[in-house]
Amino acid sequence: MTAPTLAYESDLATIWLGDARDVLPTIPKESVDLIVTDPPYSVEWQSRRRAESFEQLLGDGDNDDDRAVISAVLTQCVRIVGQNRHLYVFGPAEALAGQKVSEVVELVWDKGMLGSGDMTAAWGPQHERVSFCTSKFRHAGETGKANVPTRLRKGSVLSFTRPTGRKVRHPSEKPWPLLAELIESSSRRGDLVVDPFAGVGSTGVAAILTGRRAVLVEKDPRWLPIAVERIKAAEAIALQGVAA
Ligand SMILES: C[S@@+](CC[C@H](N)C(=O)[O-])C[C@H]1O[C@@H](n2cnc3c(N)ncnc32)[C@H](O)[C@@H]1O
């Protein structure tokens, strides 16, 4: 196994190249304010339209080994996130089965257009599920009331157009405004957001543009330069806002 290496570090962001199973154990218990992540879970890249453009994602083989890796990383996420803080995990609630978290609520991301997938099926996927939960309160004698109430009680359908055409940098790239909505709903300015399956860094971009800090981990070196470039651009925008 290759040791993780630091690809980028600043006051606002840290980006690791490596396996999240090696990086997350180095993060202290309950030191993180929010987890927002998009594991390569059962989303094997099937689109005929895009088959030539992107190779299959690492860890996206939709088999038991890959699911065990995702589960191990999510266990680490639950360990490092603070008491009663929030986790958003793209994918079905089953991805969080067995984890020490509250009941999982599934949100729906409406992409506003047909996604890829099995092009021969009658119904094309226009949505993805996002599983929301709270880390279980671990101190005895406390009420277990959430530390970070969601900003407003909102509906469970989130409508954000997915990136298309030349704007797509990664086969599973998420629109940063969607991630910003999740981050702003479940954290405060200055909080630390972690994404262990970072891809091209969309969670980090959303965190920085909303005044938070980010730690990202990505195993595949193909995506690292793009993530670093995007994070630097987001930092430049955030710093302009501070100076103005
Ligand atoms: C679904 S994609 C995330 C895309 C991201 N949401 C974005 O907008 O760019 C999942 C990513 O996890 C990475 N990955 C898979 N296994 C990993 C592991 N064990 N540690 C860290 N990253 C991993 C893959 O290379 C892939 O880029």
Short mmCIF file of C-alpha atoms in Angstrom, two decimals, residues 5-213:
data_model
loop_
_atom_site.label_atom_id
_atom_site.label_comp_id
_atom_site.label_asym_id
_atom_site.label_seq_id
_atom_site.Cartn_x
_atom_site.Cartn_y
_atom_site.Cartn_z
CA THR A 5 1.10 12.25 0.36
CA LEU A 6 0.07 15.82 0.94
CA ALA A 7 -0.91 17.30 -2.42
CA TYR A 8 -1.89 20.76 -1.15
CA GLU A 9 -2.11 22.59 2.15
CA SER A 10 -3.26 26.10 3.04
CA ASP A 11 -5.15 27.80 5.89
CA LEU A 12 -8.43 26.75 4.28
CA ALA A 13 -7.78 23.41 2.64
CA THR A 14 -5.76 20.21 2.87
CA ILE A 15 -5.76 17.74 -0.02
CA TRP A 16 -4.36 14.22 0.41
CA LEU A 17 -3.43 11.86 -2.39
CA GLY A 18 -3.98 8.42 -0.93
CA ASP A 19 -6.41 5.87 0.34
CA ALA A 20 -8.94 7.32 2.78
CA ARG A 21 -8.47 4.19 4.92
CA ASP A 22 -4.91 5.36 5.56
CA VAL A 23 -5.59 9.09 5.93
CA LEU A 24 -8.68 9.23 8.15
CA PRO A 25 -7.12 7.28 11.06
CA THR A 26 -4.59 10.16 11.36
CA ILE A 27 -7.44 12.64 12.05
CA PRO A 28 -8.30 12.93 15.77
CA LYS A 29 -11.61 11.62 17.07
CA GLU A 30 -14.52 14.11 17.01
CA SER A 31 -12.36 16.87 15.50
CA VAL A 32 -14.43 17.46 12.36
CA ASP A 33 -17.68 19.43 12.06
CA LEU A 34 -19.30 17.89 9.00
CA ILE A 35 -18.89 15.00 6.54
CA VAL A 36 -20.07 15.44 2.95
CA THR A 37 -19.02 12.62 0.68
CA ASP A 38 -19.85 10.81 -2.52
CA PRO A 39 -18.50 7.25 -2.38
CA PRO A 40 -18.10 5.18 -5.53
CA TYR A 41 -21.09 3.07 -4.43
CA SER A 42 -22.98 1.02 -7.00
CA VAL A 43 -22.56 3.59 -9.68
CA GLU A 44 -20.50 1.57 -12.10
CA TRP A 45 -20.08 3.75 -15.14
CA GLN A 46 -22.49 2.26 -17.67
CA SER A 47 -23.29 5.06 -20.04
CA ARG A 48 -22.67 4.12 -23.63
CA ARG A 49 -22.63 7.79 -24.50
CA ARG A 50 -19.74 8.55 -22.16
CA ALA A 51 -17.98 5.18 -22.14
CA GLU A 52 -15.04 6.49 -24.15
CA SER A 53 -14.62 9.68 -22.16
CA PHE A 54 -14.08 8.27 -18.67
CA GLU A 55 -12.61 5.06 -17.42
CA GLN A 56 -14.23 3.27 -14.53
CA LEU A 57 -13.76 4.96 -11.14
CA LEU A 58 -11.40 3.45 -8.60
CA GLY A 59 -13.30 1.42 -6.04
CA ASP A 60 -16.45 1.44 -8.13
CA GLY A 61 -16.61 -2.23 -9.00
CA ASP A 62 -19.93 -2.69 -7.17
CA ASN A 63 -18.61 -5.77 -5.40
CA ASP A 64 -18.29 -6.83 -1.77
CA ASP A 65 -14.66 -5.74 -1.48
CA ASP A 66 -15.40 -2.24 -2.68
CA ARG A 67 -18.42 -1.99 -0.36
CA ALA A 68 -16.23 -3.12 2.54
CA VAL A 69 -13.78 -0.31 1.72
CA ILE A 70 -16.57 2.26 1.64
CA SER A 71 -17.98 0.92 4.89
CA ALA A 72 -14.53 1.10 6.57
CA VAL A 73 -14.12 4.71 5.43
CA LEU A 74 -17.60 5.65 6.68
CA THR A 75 -16.78 4.10 10.07
CA GLN A 76 -13.78 6.42 10.23
CA CYS A 77 -16.03 9.35 9.24
CA VAL A 78 -18.32 8.59 12.18
CA ARG A 79 -15.27 8.43 14.49
CA ILE A 80 -13.80 11.80 13.44
CA VAL A 81 -17.02 13.81 13.25
CA GLY A 82 -18.08 15.63 16.42
CA GLN A 83 -20.89 14.61 18.75
CA ASN A 84 -24.26 14.97 17.09
CA ARG A 85 -22.84 16.53 13.95
CA HIS A 86 -24.15 15.76 10.49
CA LEU A 87 -23.09 13.40 7.70
CA TYR A 88 -24.28 13.51 4.08
CA VAL A 89 -23.38 10.43 2.06
CA PHE A 90 -24.42 10.22 -1.58
CA GLY A 91 -26.14 6.91 -2.21
CA PRO A 92 -28.85 4.85 -0.58
CA ALA A 93 -29.38 4.56 3.18
CA GLU A 94 -27.98 0.99 3.08
CA ALA A 95 -24.52 2.51 2.60
CA LEU A 96 -24.71 3.53 6.27
CA ALA A 97 -26.01 0.20 7.57
CA GLY A 98 -24.29 -0.83 10.79
CA GLN A 99 -22.75 2.60 11.44
CA LYS A 100 -23.23 4.37 14.80
CA VAL A 101 -25.52 7.05 13.44
CA SER A 102 -29.09 8.24 13.86
CA GLU A 103 -31.88 7.01 11.63
CA VAL A 104 -30.95 7.82 8.04
CA VAL A 105 -33.13 10.22 6.04
CA GLU A 106 -32.89 9.96 2.28
CA LEU A 107 -32.83 13.21 0.36
CA VAL A 108 -33.32 13.34 -3.39
CA TRP A 109 -31.08 15.33 -5.69
CA ASP A 110 -33.14 16.27 -8.76
CA LYS A 111 -30.59 16.83 -11.53
CA GLY A 112 -33.06 18.67 -13.72
CA MET A 113 -32.23 16.43 -16.68
CA LEU A 114 -31.72 12.79 -17.53
CA GLY A 115 -28.53 11.31 -16.18
CA SER A 116 -26.51 8.58 -17.80
CA GLY A 117 -26.82 4.92 -16.86
CA ASP A 118 -28.45 2.09 -18.78
CA MET A 119 -29.40 3.82 -22.03
CA THR A 120 -31.72 0.92 -23.01
CA ALA A 121 -34.02 1.30 -19.97
CA ALA A 122 -37.44 2.94 -20.48
CA TRP A 123 -36.99 5.41 -17.60
CA GLY A 124 -33.82 7.44 -17.39
CA PRO A 125 -32.42 8.40 -14.00
CA GLN A 126 -32.98 12.07 -13.21
CA HIS A 127 -32.16 11.85 -9.53
CA GLU A 128 -29.66 10.53 -7.02
CA ARG A 129 -30.18 9.74 -3.37
CA VAL A 130 -28.26 11.47 -0.61
CA SER A 131 -28.35 9.87 2.84
CA PHE A 132 -28.43 12.29 5.77
CA CYS A 133 -27.78 11.31 9.38
CA THR A 134 -26.40 12.55 12.67
CA SER A 135 -23.52 10.95 14.55
CA LYS A 136 -24.90 9.31 17.66
CA PHE A 137 -24.55 11.18 20.90
CA ARG A 138 -21.91 9.35 22.88
CA HIS A 139 -21.82 11.11 26.29
CA ALA A 140 -24.07 9.61 28.97
CA GLY A 141 -26.59 11.87 30.64
CA GLU A 142 -27.01 14.30 27.75
CA THR A 143 -30.22 14.83 25.89
CA GLY A 144 -28.87 13.99 22.47
CA LYS A 145 -30.25 17.18 21.00
CA ALA A 146 -28.45 18.13 17.80
CA ASN A 147 -25.63 20.66 18.21
CA VAL A 148 -26.21 22.10 14.78
CA PRO A 149 -29.87 22.56 14.00
CA THR A 150 -30.46 22.66 10.30
CA ARG A 151 -30.78 26.27 9.17
CA LEU A 152 -34.44 25.91 8.30
CA ARG A 153 -36.62 22.87 8.02
CA LYS A 154 -36.66 22.17 4.30
CA GLY A 155 -38.12 19.71 1.85
CA SER A 156 -36.18 16.58 0.98
CA VAL A 157 -35.88 17.29 -2.76
CA LEU A 158 -32.92 19.39 -3.85
CA SER A 159 -33.02 20.69 -7.42
CA PHE A 160 -29.63 21.61 -8.86
CA THR A 161 -28.62 21.12 -12.48
CA ARG A 162 -25.76 18.70 -12.84
CA PRO A 163 -22.62 19.84 -14.67
CA THR A 164 -22.78 19.00 -18.38
CA GLY A 165 -20.70 19.18 -21.55
CA ARG A 166 -17.21 20.62 -21.27
CA LYS A 167 -17.84 21.63 -17.67
CA VAL A 168 -17.71 17.94 -16.60
CA ARG A 169 -14.29 17.16 -15.17
CA HIS A 170 -15.11 13.83 -13.47
CA PRO A 171 -17.69 11.14 -14.36
CA SER A 172 -19.41 11.58 -11.01
CA GLU A 173 -18.90 15.30 -10.50
CA LYS A 174 -21.49 16.96 -8.28
CA PRO A 175 -22.57 20.60 -8.71
CA TRP A 176 -20.89 22.66 -5.99
CA PRO A 177 -24.06 24.75 -5.30
CA LEU A 178 -25.82 21.51 -4.22
CA LEU A 179 -22.93 20.73 -1.87
CA ALA A 180 -22.98 24.34 -0.62
CA GLU A 181 -26.67 23.92 0.27
CA LEU A 182 -25.85 20.84 2.36
CA ILE A 183 -22.85 22.52 3.99
CA GLU A 184 -24.71 25.74 4.86
CA SER A 185 -27.60 23.71 6.29
CA SER A 186 -25.38 21.77 8.69
CA SER A 187 -22.38 23.87 9.70
CA ARG A 188 -21.22 27.33 10.63
CA ARG A 189 -18.64 29.63 9.04
CA GLY A 190 -15.12 28.49 9.97
CA ASP A 191 -16.21 24.86 10.49
CA LEU A 192 -14.19 21.95 9.09
CA VAL A 193 -15.75 19.77 6.37
CA VAL A 194 -14.20 16.44 5.34
CA ASP A 195 -14.71 14.54 2.08
CA PRO A 196 -12.76 11.25 1.91
CA PHE A 197 -13.86 10.45 -1.67
CA ALA A 198 -13.11 13.88 -3.11
CA GLY A 199 -12.91 13.34 -6.89
CA VAL A 200 -12.20 16.76 -8.41
CA GLY A 201 -12.79 18.54 -5.11
CA SER A 202 -16.37 19.80 -5.47
CA THR A 203 -17.06 19.51 -1.71
CA GLY A 204 -13.91 21.52 -1.00
CA VAL A 205 -14.93 24.25 -3.46
CA ALA A 206 -18.36 24.49 -1.82
CA ALA A 207 -16.83 24.56 1.67
CA ILE A 208 -14.42 27.36 0.85
CA LEU A 209 -16.97 29.45 -1.06
CA THR A 210 -19.27 29.26 1.98
CA GLY A 211 -16.57 30.28 4.45
CA ARG A 212 -15.69 26.83 5.80
CA ARG A 213 -12.43 24.83 5.72
#
